[in-house]
PDB file of C-alpha atoms and ligand atoms in Angstrom:
ATOM      1  CA  MET A 121      74.487 102.455  91.454  1.00  0.00           C
ATOM      2  CA  GLU A 122      77.813 100.798  91.948  1.00  0.00           C
ATOM      3  CA  GLN A 123      80.406 102.140  89.590  1.00  0.00           C
ATOM      4  CA  ASP A 124      83.578 100.407  88.526  1.00  0.00           C
ATOM      5  CA  ILE A 125      86.654 101.747  90.233  1.00  0.00           C
ATOM      6  CA  HIS A 126      89.754 101.978  88.121  1.00  0.00           C
ATOM      7  CA  ILE A 127      93.147 101.569  89.689  1.00  0.00           C
ATOM      8  CA  LEU A 128      96.350 102.833  88.101  1.00  0.00           C
ATOM      9  CA  LEU A 129      99.868 101.765  88.977  1.00  0.00           C
ATOM     10  CA  PHE A 130     102.881 103.652  87.742  1.00  0.00           C
ATOM     11  CA  TYR A 131     106.496 104.473  88.403  1.00  0.00           C
ATOM     12  CA  LYS A 132     109.324 106.272  86.699  1.00  0.00           C
ATOM     13  CA  PHE A 133     112.909 106.844  87.613  1.00  0.00           C
ATOM     14  CA  VAL A 134     113.573 110.468  86.763  1.00  0.00           C
ATOM     15  CA  ASN A 135     115.481 113.143  88.634  1.00  0.00           C
ATOM     16  CA  LEU A 136     112.875 115.208  90.487  1.00  0.00           C
ATOM     17  CA  GLY A 137     115.433 117.454  92.172  1.00  0.00           C
ATOM     18  CA  SER A 138     116.191 118.601  95.686  1.00  0.00           C
ATOM     19  CA  MET A 139     114.145 118.251  98.870  1.00  0.00           C
ATOM     20  CA  GLU A 140     112.749 121.745  98.381  1.00  0.00           C
ATOM     21  CA  LYS A 141     111.545 120.924  94.867  1.00  0.00           C
ATOM     22  CA  LEU A 142     110.067 117.635  96.059  1.00  0.00           C
ATOM     23  CA  GLU A 143     108.125 119.340  98.826  1.00  0.00           C
ATOM     24  CA  GLU A 144     106.741 121.855  96.352  1.00  0.00           C
ATOM     25  CA  PHE A 145     105.798 119.078  93.927  1.00  0.00           C
ATOM     26  CA  ARG A 146     104.133 117.154  96.769  1.00  0.00           C
ATOM     27  CA  ARG A 147     101.945 120.135  97.649  1.00  0.00           C
ATOM     28  CA  THR A 148     100.888 121.038  94.134  1.00  0.00           C
ATOM     29  CA  HIS A 149     100.384 117.437  93.037  1.00  0.00           C
ATOM     30  CA  LEU A 150      98.250 116.645  96.075  1.00  0.00           C
ATOM     31  CA  GLU A 151      96.031 119.601  95.167  1.00  0.00           C
ATOM     32  CA  GLU A 152      95.803 118.374  91.577  1.00  0.00           C
ATOM     33  CA  CYS A 153      94.856 114.845  92.677  1.00  0.00           C
ATOM     34  CA  GLU A 154      92.276 116.098  95.167  1.00  0.00           C
ATOM     35  CA  ARG A 155      90.771 118.424  92.580  1.00  0.00           C
ATOM     36  CA  ILE A 156      90.223 115.404  90.312  1.00  0.00           C
ATOM     37  CA  GLY A 157      88.818 113.459  93.274  1.00  0.00           C
ATOM     38  CA  LEU A 158      91.338 110.627  93.282  1.00  0.00           C
ATOM     39  CA  LYS A 159      92.320 108.407  96.173  1.00  0.00           C
ATOM     40  CA  GLY A 160      95.679 106.710  96.368  1.00  0.00           C
ATOM     41  CA  ARG A 161      99.223 106.663  97.580  1.00  0.00           C
ATOM     42  CA  ILE A 162     102.204 108.178  95.767  1.00  0.00           C
ATOM     43  CA  LEU A 163     105.840 108.150  96.824  1.00  0.00           C
ATOM     44  CA  ILE A 164     108.240 110.723  95.441  1.00  0.00           C
ATOM     45  CA  ALA A 165     111.991 110.953  95.894  1.00  0.00           C
ATOM     46  CA  GLU A 166     114.902 112.557  94.136  1.00  0.00           C
ATOM     47  CA  GLU A 167     115.072 109.376  92.008  1.00  0.00           C
ATOM     48  CA  GLY A 168     111.471 109.540  90.750  1.00  0.00           C
ATOM     49  CA  ILE A 169     107.835 108.646  91.362  1.00  0.00           C
ATOM     50  CA  ASN A 170     106.052 105.435  92.363  1.00  0.00           C
ATOM     51  CA  GLY A 171     102.341 105.370  92.960  1.00  0.00           C
ATOM     52  CA  SER A 172      98.898 103.942  92.705  1.00  0.00           C
ATOM     53  CA  VAL A 173      95.697 105.964  92.405  1.00  0.00           C
ATOM     54  CA  SER A 174      92.056 105.007  92.040  1.00  0.00           C
ATOM     55  CA  GLY A 175      88.907 106.666  90.805  1.00  0.00           C
ATOM     56  CA  THR A 176      86.118 106.437  88.241  1.00  0.00           C
ATOM     57  CA  LYS A 177      87.021 105.964  84.588  1.00  0.00           C
ATOM     58  CA  GLY A 178      86.624 109.701  83.997  1.00  0.00           C
ATOM     59  CA  GLN A 179      88.830 110.650  86.932  1.00  0.00           C
ATOM     60  CA  ILE A 180      91.514 108.206  85.877  1.00  0.00           C
ATOM     61  CA  GLU A 181      91.498 109.554  82.323  1.00  0.00           C
ATOM     62  CA  LYS A 182      91.895 113.092  83.667  1.00  0.00           C
ATOM     63  CA  TYR A 183      94.874 111.973  85.735  1.00  0.00           C
ATOM     64  CA  LYS A 184      96.570 110.347  82.765  1.00  0.00           C
ATOM     65  CA  ILE A 185      96.176 113.500  80.690  1.00  0.00           C
ATOM     66  CA  LEU A 186      97.463 115.647  83.554  1.00  0.00           C
ATOM     67  CA  MET A 187     100.573 113.520  84.064  1.00  0.00           C
ATOM     68  CA  HIS A 188     101.329 113.168  80.357  1.00  0.00           C
ATOM     69  CA  SER A 189     101.202 116.951  80.046  1.00  0.00           C
ATOM     70  CA  LYS A 190     104.141 117.253  82.458  1.00  0.00           C
ATOM     71  CA  LEU A 191     107.528 117.124  80.775  1.00  0.00           C
ATOM     72  CA  ALA A 192     109.064 114.718  83.304  1.00  0.00           C
ATOM     73  CA  PHE A 193     106.155 112.269  82.972  1.00  0.00           C
ATOM     74  CA  SER A 194     105.198 112.648  79.302  1.00  0.00           C
ATOM     75  CA  ASP A 195     106.058 108.978  78.706  1.00  0.00           C
ATOM     76  CA  LEU A 196     104.778 107.622  82.039  1.00  0.00           C
ATOM     77  CA  TRP A 197     103.531 104.038  81.642  1.00  0.00           C
ATOM     78  CA  PHE A 198     100.232 103.432  83.434  1.00  0.00           C
ATOM     79  CA  LYS A 199      99.256  99.898  84.289  1.00  0.00           C
ATOM     80  CA  GLY A 200      95.579  99.512  85.085  1.00  0.00           C
ATOM     81  CA  ASP A 201      93.215  97.328  87.021  1.00  0.00           C
ATOM     82  CA  VAL A 202      89.460  97.470  87.655  1.00  0.00           C
ATOM     83  CA  GLY A 203      87.582  96.792  90.895  1.00  0.00           C
ATOM     84  CA  THR A 204      84.269  97.619  92.536  1.00  0.00           C
ATOM     85  CA  ALA A 205      85.555  99.542  95.550  1.00  0.00           C
ATOM     86  CA  SER A 206      88.419 101.941  96.069  1.00  0.00           C
ATOM     87  CA  PRO A 207      91.378 100.181  97.643  1.00  0.00           C
ATOM     88  CA  PHE A 208      92.400 103.460  99.298  1.00  0.00           C
ATOM     89  CA  THR A 209      90.702 105.555 101.961  1.00  0.00           C
ATOM     90  CA  LYS A 210      92.353 108.875 101.039  1.00  0.00           C
ATOM     91  CA  MET A 211      94.929 110.548  98.824  1.00  0.00           C
ATOM     92  CA  THR A 212      98.456 110.717 100.224  1.00  0.00           C
ATOM     93  CA  ILE A 213     101.751 111.791  98.711  1.00  0.00           C
ATOM     94  CA  LEU A 214     104.915 111.136 100.671  1.00  0.00           C
ATOM     95  CA  VAL A 215     108.458 112.396 100.160  1.00  0.00           C
ATOM     96  CA  ARG A 216     110.949 109.592 100.733  1.00  0.00           C
ATOM     97  CA  ASP A 217     114.662 108.886 100.265  1.00  0.00           C
ATOM     98  CA  GLU A 218     113.875 106.230  97.667  1.00  0.00           C
ATOM     99  CA  ILE A 219     110.712 105.350  95.723  1.00  0.00           C
ATOM    100  CA  VAL A 220     111.481 101.708  96.373  1.00  0.00           C
ATOM    101  CA  ALA A 221     113.668 101.237  99.427  1.00  0.00           C
ATOM    102  CA  LEU A 222     116.752  99.116  98.866  1.00  0.00           C
ATOM    103  CA  LYS A 223     119.001 101.230 101.118  1.00  0.00           C
ATOM    104  CA  LYS A 224     121.848 100.665  98.723  1.00  0.00           C
ATOM    105  CA  LYS A 225     122.912 102.866  95.830  1.00  0.00           C
ATOM    106  CA  VAL A 226     122.774 101.067  92.494  1.00  0.00           C
ATOM    107  CA  ASP A 227     123.404 102.213  88.932  1.00  0.00           C
ATOM    108  CA  LEU A 228     119.882 102.427  87.478  1.00  0.00           C
ATOM    109  CA  GLY A 229     121.344 102.517  83.973  1.00  0.00           C
ATOM    110  CA  ASN A 230     122.586  98.944  84.467  1.00  0.00           C
ATOM    111  CA  THR A 231     119.262  97.074  84.869  1.00  0.00           C
ATOM    112  CA  GLY A 232     118.565  93.663  83.370  1.00  0.00           C
ATOM    113  CA  ASN A 233     117.307  92.998  79.891  1.00  0.00           C
ATOM    114  CA  TYR A 234     113.512  93.515  79.562  1.00  0.00           C
ATOM    115  CA  LEU A 235     111.444  90.512  78.493  1.00  0.00           C
ATOM    116  CA  SER A 236     107.956  90.871  77.029  1.00  0.00           C
ATOM    117  CA  PRO A 237     105.051  88.690  78.248  1.00  0.00           C
ATOM    118  CA  GLU A 238     105.467  86.669  75.025  1.00  0.00           C
ATOM    119  CA  GLU A 239     109.103  85.988  75.874  1.00  0.00           C
ATOM    120  CA  ILE A 240     108.034  84.842  79.344  1.00  0.00           C
ATOM    121  CA  LEU A 241     105.760  82.201  77.762  1.00  0.00           C
ATOM    122  CA  GLU A 242     108.807  80.885  75.949  1.00  0.00           C
ATOM    123  CA  LEU A 243     110.617  80.166  79.207  1.00  0.00           C
ATOM    124  CA  TYR A 244     108.388  77.095  79.603  1.00  0.00           C
ATOM    125  CA  ASP A 245     108.539  73.893  77.577  1.00  0.00           C
ATOM    126  CA  SER A 246     105.552  72.101  76.041  1.00  0.00           C
ATOM    127  CA  ASP A 247     104.967  70.171  79.308  1.00  0.00           C
ATOM    128  CA  GLY A 248     104.479  73.453  81.103  1.00  0.00           C
ATOM    129  CA  HIS A 249     107.744  73.286  83.049  1.00  0.00           C
ATOM    130  CA  LEU A 250     110.468  75.841  83.247  1.00  0.00           C
ATOM    131  CA  LYS A 251     113.174  75.056  80.681  1.00  0.00           C
ATOM    132  CA  GLU A 252     116.595  73.922  81.878  1.00  0.00           C
ATOM    133  CA  ASN A 253     119.243  76.439  82.823  1.00  0.00           C
ATOM    134  CA  ILE A 254     116.704  79.126  83.570  1.00  0.00           C
ATOM    135  CA  ILE A 255     116.308  80.519  87.069  1.00  0.00           C
ATOM    136  CA  PHE A 256     112.967  82.304  87.373  1.00  0.00           C
ATOM    137  CA  MET A 257     113.292  84.505  90.385  1.00  0.00           C
ATOM    138  CA  ASP A 258     110.737  86.384  92.465  1.00  0.00           C
ATOM    139  CA  ALA A 259     112.183  89.700  93.638  1.00  0.00           C
ATOM    140  CA  ARG A 260     109.258  90.221  96.031  1.00  0.00           C
ATOM    141  CA  ASN A 261     108.933  89.252  99.699  1.00  0.00           C
ATOM    142  CA  ASP A 262     108.196  85.825 101.159  1.00  0.00           C
ATOM    143  CA  TYR A 263     104.571  86.614 102.110  1.00  0.00           C
ATOM    144  CA  GLU A 264     103.877  87.796  98.553  1.00  0.00           C
ATOM    145  CA  HIS A 265     105.446  84.710  96.981  1.00  0.00           C
ATOM    146  CA  LYS A 266     103.494  82.428  99.267  1.00  0.00           C
ATOM    147  CA  ILE A 267     100.014  83.201  97.929  1.00  0.00           C
ATOM    148  CA  GLY A 268     100.917  83.587  94.267  1.00  0.00           C
ATOM    149  CA  LYS A 269     103.900  82.979  91.998  1.00  0.00           C
ATOM    150  CA  PHE A 270     105.098  81.935  88.598  1.00  0.00           C
ATOM    151  CA  LYS A 271     105.290  78.182  88.218  1.00  0.00           C
ATOM    152  CA  ASP A 272     108.704  76.737  89.185  1.00  0.00           C
ATOM    153  CA  SER A 273     110.005  80.118  90.297  1.00  0.00           C
ATOM    154  CA  ILE A 274     112.168  80.659  93.377  1.00  0.00           C
ATOM    155  CA  GLN A 275     112.391  83.328  96.054  1.00  0.00           C
ATOM    156  CA  VAL A 276     115.272  84.250  98.361  1.00  0.00           C
ATOM    157  CA  ASN A 277     113.258  84.526 101.609  1.00  0.00           C
ATOM    158  CA  THR A 278     113.216  88.279 101.953  1.00  0.00           C
ATOM    159  CA  LYS A 279     110.817  89.828 104.462  1.00  0.00           C
ATOM    160  CA  THR A 280     111.497  93.284 103.069  1.00  0.00           C
ATOM    161  CA  PHE A 281     113.059  94.399  99.811  1.00  0.00           C
ATOM    162  CA  ARG A 282     116.009  95.853 101.757  1.00  0.00           C
ATOM    163  CA  GLU A 283     117.129  92.327 102.568  1.00  0.00           C
ATOM    164  CA  PHE A 284     117.454  91.431  98.896  1.00  0.00           C
ATOM    165  CA  PRO A 285     121.189  92.177  98.370  1.00  0.00           C
ATOM    166  CA  GLU A 286     122.145  90.159 101.470  1.00  0.00           C
ATOM    167  CA  LYS A 287     119.774  87.243 100.804  1.00  0.00           C
ATOM    168  CA  ALA A 288     120.688  87.061  97.124  1.00  0.00           C
ATOM    169  CA  LYS A 289     124.216  86.129  98.183  1.00  0.00           C
ATOM    170  CA  GLY A 290     122.820  82.748  99.223  1.00  0.00           C
ATOM    171  CA  LEU A 291     122.073  82.038  95.546  1.00  0.00           C
ATOM    172  CA  GLU A 292     125.757  81.730  94.859  1.00  0.00           C
ATOM    173  CA  LYS A 293     125.651  78.263  96.461  1.00  0.00           C
ATOM    174  CA  ILE A 294     123.782  77.013  93.372  1.00  0.00           C
ATOM    175  CA  LYS A 295     126.461  75.569  91.118  1.00  0.00           C
ATOM    176  CA  GLY A 296     127.130  77.574  87.970  1.00  0.00           C
ATOM    177  CA  ILE A 297     124.284  79.969  88.720  1.00  0.00           C
ATOM    178  CA  LYS A 298     126.116  83.041  87.471  1.00  0.00           C
ATOM    179  CA  ASP A 299     126.169  81.585  83.951  1.00  0.00           C
ATOM    180  CA  LYS A 300     122.484  80.635  83.939  1.00  0.00           C
ATOM    181  CA  LYS A 301     119.745  82.750  82.461  1.00  0.00           C
ATOM    182  CA  ILE A 302     118.175  84.647  85.350  1.00  0.00           C
ATOM    183  CA  VAL A 303     114.680  86.056  84.855  1.00  0.00           C
ATOM    184  CA  MET A 304     113.328  88.260  87.614  1.00  0.00           C
ATOM    185  CA  TYR A 305     109.841  89.444  88.376  1.00  0.00           C
ATOM    186  CA  CYS A 306     107.936  91.655  90.810  1.00  0.00           C
ATOM    187  CA  THR A 307     104.445  93.199  90.931  1.00  0.00           C
ATOM    188  CA  GLY A 308     104.744  96.149  88.542  1.00  0.00           C
ATOM    189  CA  GLY A 309     108.425  95.983  87.616  1.00  0.00           C
ATOM    190  CA  ILE A 310     109.926  98.607  89.903  1.00  0.00           C
ATOM    191  CA  ARG A 311     111.744  96.312  92.336  1.00  0.00           C
ATOM    192  CA  CYS A 312     113.401  94.468  89.431  1.00  0.00           C
ATOM    193  CA  GLU A 313     114.846  97.785  88.241  1.00  0.00           C
ATOM    194  CA  LYS A 314     117.074  97.703  91.318  1.00  0.00           C
ATOM    195  CA  ALA A 315     117.270  93.974  92.098  1.00  0.00           C
ATOM    196  CA  SER A 316     118.555  93.151  88.610  1.00  0.00           C
ATOM    197  CA  VAL A 317     121.406  95.639  89.083  1.00  0.00           C
ATOM    198  CA  VAL A 318     122.298  93.990  92.393  1.00  0.00           C
ATOM    199  CA  LEU A 319     122.700  90.629  90.632  1.00  0.00           C
ATOM    200  CA  LYS A 320     124.653  92.100  87.724  1.00  0.00           C
ATOM    201  CA  GLU A 321     126.995  93.845  90.120  1.00  0.00           C
ATOM    202  CA  ALA A 322     127.453  90.488  91.905  1.00  0.00           C
ATOM    203  CA  GLY A 323     128.697  88.944  88.659  1.00  0.00           C
ATOM    204  CA  PHE A 324     125.576  87.307  87.208  1.00  0.00           C
ATOM    205  CA  LYS A 325     126.004  87.445  83.445  1.00  0.00           C
ATOM    206  CA  ASP A 326     122.554  86.949  81.926  1.00  0.00           C
ATOM    207  CA  VAL A 327     120.058  88.950  83.967  1.00  0.00           C
ATOM    208  CA  ASN A 328     116.545  89.639  82.660  1.00  0.00           C
ATOM    209  CA  GLN A 329     113.311  91.020  84.069  1.00  0.00           C
ATOM    210  CA  ILE A 330     109.650  91.083  83.023  1.00  0.00           C
ATOM    211  CA  HIS A 331     108.774  94.387  81.434  1.00  0.00           C
ATOM    212  CA  GLY A 332     105.894  95.847  83.438  1.00  0.00           C
ATOM    213  CA  GLY A 333     106.014  93.081  86.037  1.00  0.00           C
ATOM    214  CA  ILE A 334     103.456  90.415  86.892  1.00  0.00           C
ATOM    215  CA  ILE A 335     100.597  92.817  86.169  1.00  0.00           C
ATOM    216  CA  ASN A 336     101.637  93.274  82.569  1.00  0.00           C
ATOM    217  CA  PHE A 337     101.975  89.518  82.097  1.00  0.00           C
ATOM    218  CA  VAL A 338      98.740  88.322  83.716  1.00  0.00           C
ATOM    219  CA  GLN A 339      96.632  90.896  81.908  1.00  0.00           C
ATOM    220  CA  LYS A 340      97.774  89.400  78.610  1.00  0.00           C
ATOM    221  CA  TYR A 341      98.104  85.760  79.601  1.00  0.00           C
ATOM    222  CA  PRO A 342      95.906  84.890  82.582  1.00  0.00           C
ATOM    223  CA  ASP A 343      95.450  81.195  83.407  1.00  0.00           C
ATOM    224  CA  THR A 344      98.853  80.238  82.005  1.00  0.00           C
ATOM    225  CA  PHE A 345     101.885  80.146  84.292  1.00  0.00           C
ATOM    226  CA  TRP A 346     100.710  82.271  87.198  1.00  0.00           C
ATOM    227  CA  GLU A 347      99.631  80.178  90.189  1.00  0.00           C
ATOM    228  CA  GLY A 348      97.421  81.599  92.954  1.00  0.00           C
ATOM    229  CA  LYS A 349      96.613  85.243  93.638  1.00  0.00           C
ATOM    230  CA  LEU A 350      98.534  88.498  93.653  1.00  0.00           C
ATOM    231  CA  PHE A 351      99.508  90.288  96.863  1.00  0.00           C
ATOM    232  CA  VAL A 352      98.813  94.018  96.560  1.00  0.00           C
ATOM    233  CA  PHE A 353      99.833  96.845  98.870  1.00  0.00           C
ATOM    234  CA  ASP A 354      96.421  98.365  99.496  1.00  0.00           C
ATOM    235  CA  LYS A 355      93.244  97.537 101.404  1.00  0.00           C
ATOM    236  CA  ARG A 356      92.590  94.503  99.219  1.00  0.00           C
ATOM    237  CA  MET A 357      95.882  92.765 100.131  1.00  0.00           C
ATOM    238  CA  VAL A 358      95.036  89.937  97.756  1.00  0.00           C
ATOM    239  CA  ALA A 359      93.813  90.395  94.169  1.00  0.00           C
ATOM    240  CA  ASP A 360      92.536  87.891  91.637  1.00  0.00           C
ATOM    241  CA  VAL A 361      94.571  87.882  88.469  1.00  0.00           C
ATOM    242  CA  ASN A 362      93.512  84.684  86.749  1.00  0.00           C
ATOM    243  CA  ASN A 363      90.070  84.410  85.152  1.00  0.00           C
ATOM    244  CA  GLU A 364      89.567  80.696  85.658  1.00  0.00           C
ATOM    245  CA  ASN A 365      92.313  79.163  87.741  1.00  0.00           C
ATOM    246  CA  LYS A 366      91.591  80.722  91.118  1.00  0.00           C
ATOM    247  CA  LYS A 367      92.528  77.807  93.320  1.00  0.00           C
ATOM    248  CA  PRO A 368      94.433  78.905  96.461  1.00  0.00           C
ATOM    249  CA  ILE A 369      97.984  77.608  96.713  1.00  0.00           C
ATOM    250  CA  THR A 370      98.107  78.171 100.476  1.00  0.00           C
ATOM    251  CA  GLU A 371      96.342  76.909 103.588  1.00  0.00           C
ATOM    252  CA  CYS A 372      94.969  78.537 106.719  1.00  0.00           C
ATOM    253  CA  GLU A 373      97.841  78.621 109.220  1.00  0.00           C
ATOM    254  CA  VAL A 374      95.563  77.543 112.036  1.00  0.00           C
ATOM    255  CA  CYS A 375      93.242  74.868 110.620  1.00  0.00           C
ATOM    256  CA  SER A 376      94.981  73.993 107.310  1.00  0.00           C
ATOM    257  CA  VAL A 377      91.901  74.453 105.131  1.00  0.00           C
ATOM    258  CA  SER A 378      92.735  75.547 101.551  1.00  0.00           C
ATOM    259  CA  CYS A 379      92.671  79.346 101.774  1.00  0.00           C
ATOM    260  CA  ASP A 380      94.300  82.503 100.464  1.00  0.00           C
ATOM    261  CA  LEU A 381      92.890  85.186 102.751  1.00  0.00           C
ATOM    262  CA  TYR A 382      95.539  87.369 104.323  1.00  0.00           C
ATOM    263  CA  LYS A 383      95.084  88.975 107.684  1.00  0.00           C
ATOM    264  CA  ASN A 384      97.358  91.326 109.583  1.00  0.00           C
ATOM    265  CA  CYS A 385      97.332  89.820 113.107  1.00  0.00           C
ATOM    266  CA  ARG A 386      95.466  92.250 115.387  1.00  0.00           C
ATOM    267  CA  ASN A 387      97.932  91.795 118.220  1.00  0.00           C
ATOM    268  CA  PRO A 388     100.225  94.817 117.700  1.00  0.00           C
ATOM    269  CA  GLU A 389     103.065  92.899 119.354  1.00  0.00           C
ATOM    270  CA  CYS A 390     102.831  90.295 116.560  1.00  0.00           C
ATOM    271  CA  ASP A 391     101.661  92.282 113.513  1.00  0.00           C
ATOM    272  CA  ARG A 392     102.399  89.347 111.146  1.00  0.00           C
ATOM    273  CA  PHE A 393     100.731  88.803 107.772  1.00  0.00           C
ATOM    274  CA  VAL A 394      99.077  85.432 108.123  1.00  0.00           C
ATOM    275  CA  VAL A 395      96.888  83.278 105.926  1.00  0.00           C
ATOM    276  CA  LEU A 396      93.729  82.804 107.997  1.00  0.00           C
ATOM    277  CA  CYS A 397      90.355  81.426 106.942  1.00  0.00           C
ATOM    278  CA  LEU A 398      87.233  83.392 107.879  1.00  0.00           C
ATOM    279  CA  ASP A 399      86.244  80.831 110.535  1.00  0.00           C
ATOM    280  CA  CYS A 400      89.593  81.143 112.292  1.00  0.00           C
ATOM    281  CA  GLN A 401      89.593  84.932 111.913  1.00  0.00           C
ATOM    282  CA  PHE A 402      86.239  84.946 113.694  1.00  0.00           C
ATOM    283  CA  LYS A 403      87.216  82.450 116.398  1.00  0.00           C
ATOM    284  CA  LEU A 404      90.507  84.180 117.190  1.00  0.00           C
ATOM    285  CA  HIS A 405      89.078  87.719 116.875  1.00  0.00           C
ATOM    286  CA  GLY A 406      91.443  88.581 114.031  1.00  0.00           C
ATOM    287  CA  CYS A 407      94.535  87.285 115.803  1.00  0.00           C
ATOM    288  CA  CYS A 408      96.807  84.563 114.452  1.00  0.00           C
ATOM    289  CA  SER A 409      96.782  82.295 117.529  1.00  0.00           C
ATOM    290  CA  GLN A 410      95.249  81.876 120.967  1.00  0.00           C
ATOM    291  CA  GLU A 411      98.426  83.363 122.501  1.00  0.00           C
ATOM    292  CA  CYS A 412      98.136  86.441 120.306  1.00  0.00           C
ATOM    293  CA  PHE A 413      94.482  86.794 121.237  1.00  0.00           C
ATOM    294  CA  LEU A 414      95.350  86.760 124.954  1.00  0.00           C
ATOM    295  CA  GLU A 415      98.092  89.326 124.415  1.00  0.00           C
ATOM    296  CA  PHE A 416      95.699  91.442 122.377  1.00  0.00           C
ATOM    297  CA  GLN A 417      93.095  91.341 125.169  1.00  0.00           C
ATOM    298  CA  GLU A 418      95.729  92.424 127.654  1.00  0.00           C
ATOM    299  CA  TYR A 419      96.755  95.251 125.343  1.00  0.00           C
ATOM    300  CA  CYS A 420      93.141  96.424 125.029  1.00  0.00           C
ATOM    301  CA  THR A 421      92.620  96.353 128.782  1.00  0.00           C
ATOM    302  CA  LYS A 422      95.767  98.424 129.362  1.00  0.00           C
ATOM    303  CA  LYS A 423      94.802 100.883 126.657  1.00  0.00           C
ATOM    304  CA  SER A 424      91.302 101.418 128.005  1.00  0.00           C
ATOM    305  CA  LEU A 425      92.717 101.944 131.524  1.00  0.00           C
ATOM    306  CA  VAL A 426      95.086 104.554 130.172  1.00  0.00           C
ATOM    307  CA  ASN A 427      92.230 106.267 128.362  1.00  0.00           C
ATOM    308  CA  GLN A 428      90.067 106.220 131.467  1.00  0.00           C
ATOM    309  CA  GLY A 429      92.986 107.721 133.380  1.00  0.00           C
ATOM    310  CA  ARG A 430      93.218 110.522 130.867  1.00  0.00           C
ATOM    311  CA  LYS A 431      89.512 111.230 131.042  1.00  0.00           C
ATOM    312  CA  THR A 432      89.665 111.401 134.810  1.00  0.00           C
ATOM    313  CA  GLN A 433      92.524 113.874 134.622  1.00  0.00           C
ATOM    314  CA  VAL A 434      90.626 116.092 132.219  1.00  0.00           C
ATOM    315  CA  ALA A 435      87.590 115.976 134.494  1.00  0.00           C
ATOM    316  CA  ILE A 436      89.639 117.109 137.467  1.00  0.00           C
TER     317      ILE A 436
HETATM  318 ZN1   ZN B 598      91.289  78.219 109.509  1.00  0.00          ZN
HETATM  319 ZN1   ZN B 599      99.825  87.039 115.926  1.00  0.00          ZN
END
């Protein structure tokens, strides 16, 4: 019988200590997760923890109890989601320099003001448009913004979060922007913890961010101001967050049919995230264009020749 799979998302900025301590924590925590039977991906760094794990309801409950019993994570906020299949193939824990890579040191005590989902509703007027003098800003990447976003929100064309400080400088061209009310959002809230500091340090005066990110908002108020789907960093890539309004806001890049399926182009030389309908995925063998398909074929031929070469060597 198919069982619901529960997915937890969480992060916390807390000093987890030196490399040695992190490595020890990685080992013991991996054992703990595997003992429970979880699958997922957790990043740890000196600055804290950022992860997502999945399992049955019972396994997830065990994990929550385990984490809340640890002093450093006694107040860890878990955001949940339910699916029918695990979005992860295994359990991994990685030690990194940052739990969300900005490659720039920022004062985490200087983040924007947190807004509740209720306060986000109030950003819109009775016609359903963003009120004047508010800049609603997506702190995520361009490919995430493309398939789902808050109505009337903007994005600064980042391909990776690291580009945010540089790209955000372009905002300064908007007249009087530093005096406007800026409201930022990202998937679960972690990127805003750093992005809001970047804007404050650049002289923006009224910087705010959604508490708990998009996930916290859409769970309370689906079918309101969220348009499209939600990009997620696991096997699913795209998740439904509205109950009724599920209309795609994007089109297949090849044939322009209304579509919100993401595909990582199979040509390793290209490797782009592209919106591709199932028909085009089939016709182009998972590549994003005819050119990519030809390159991919060439790549496969080379690879199989290399492999054959190896086999021959072993045989000799
Ligand atoms: Zn298509
Ligand atoms: Zn391609």
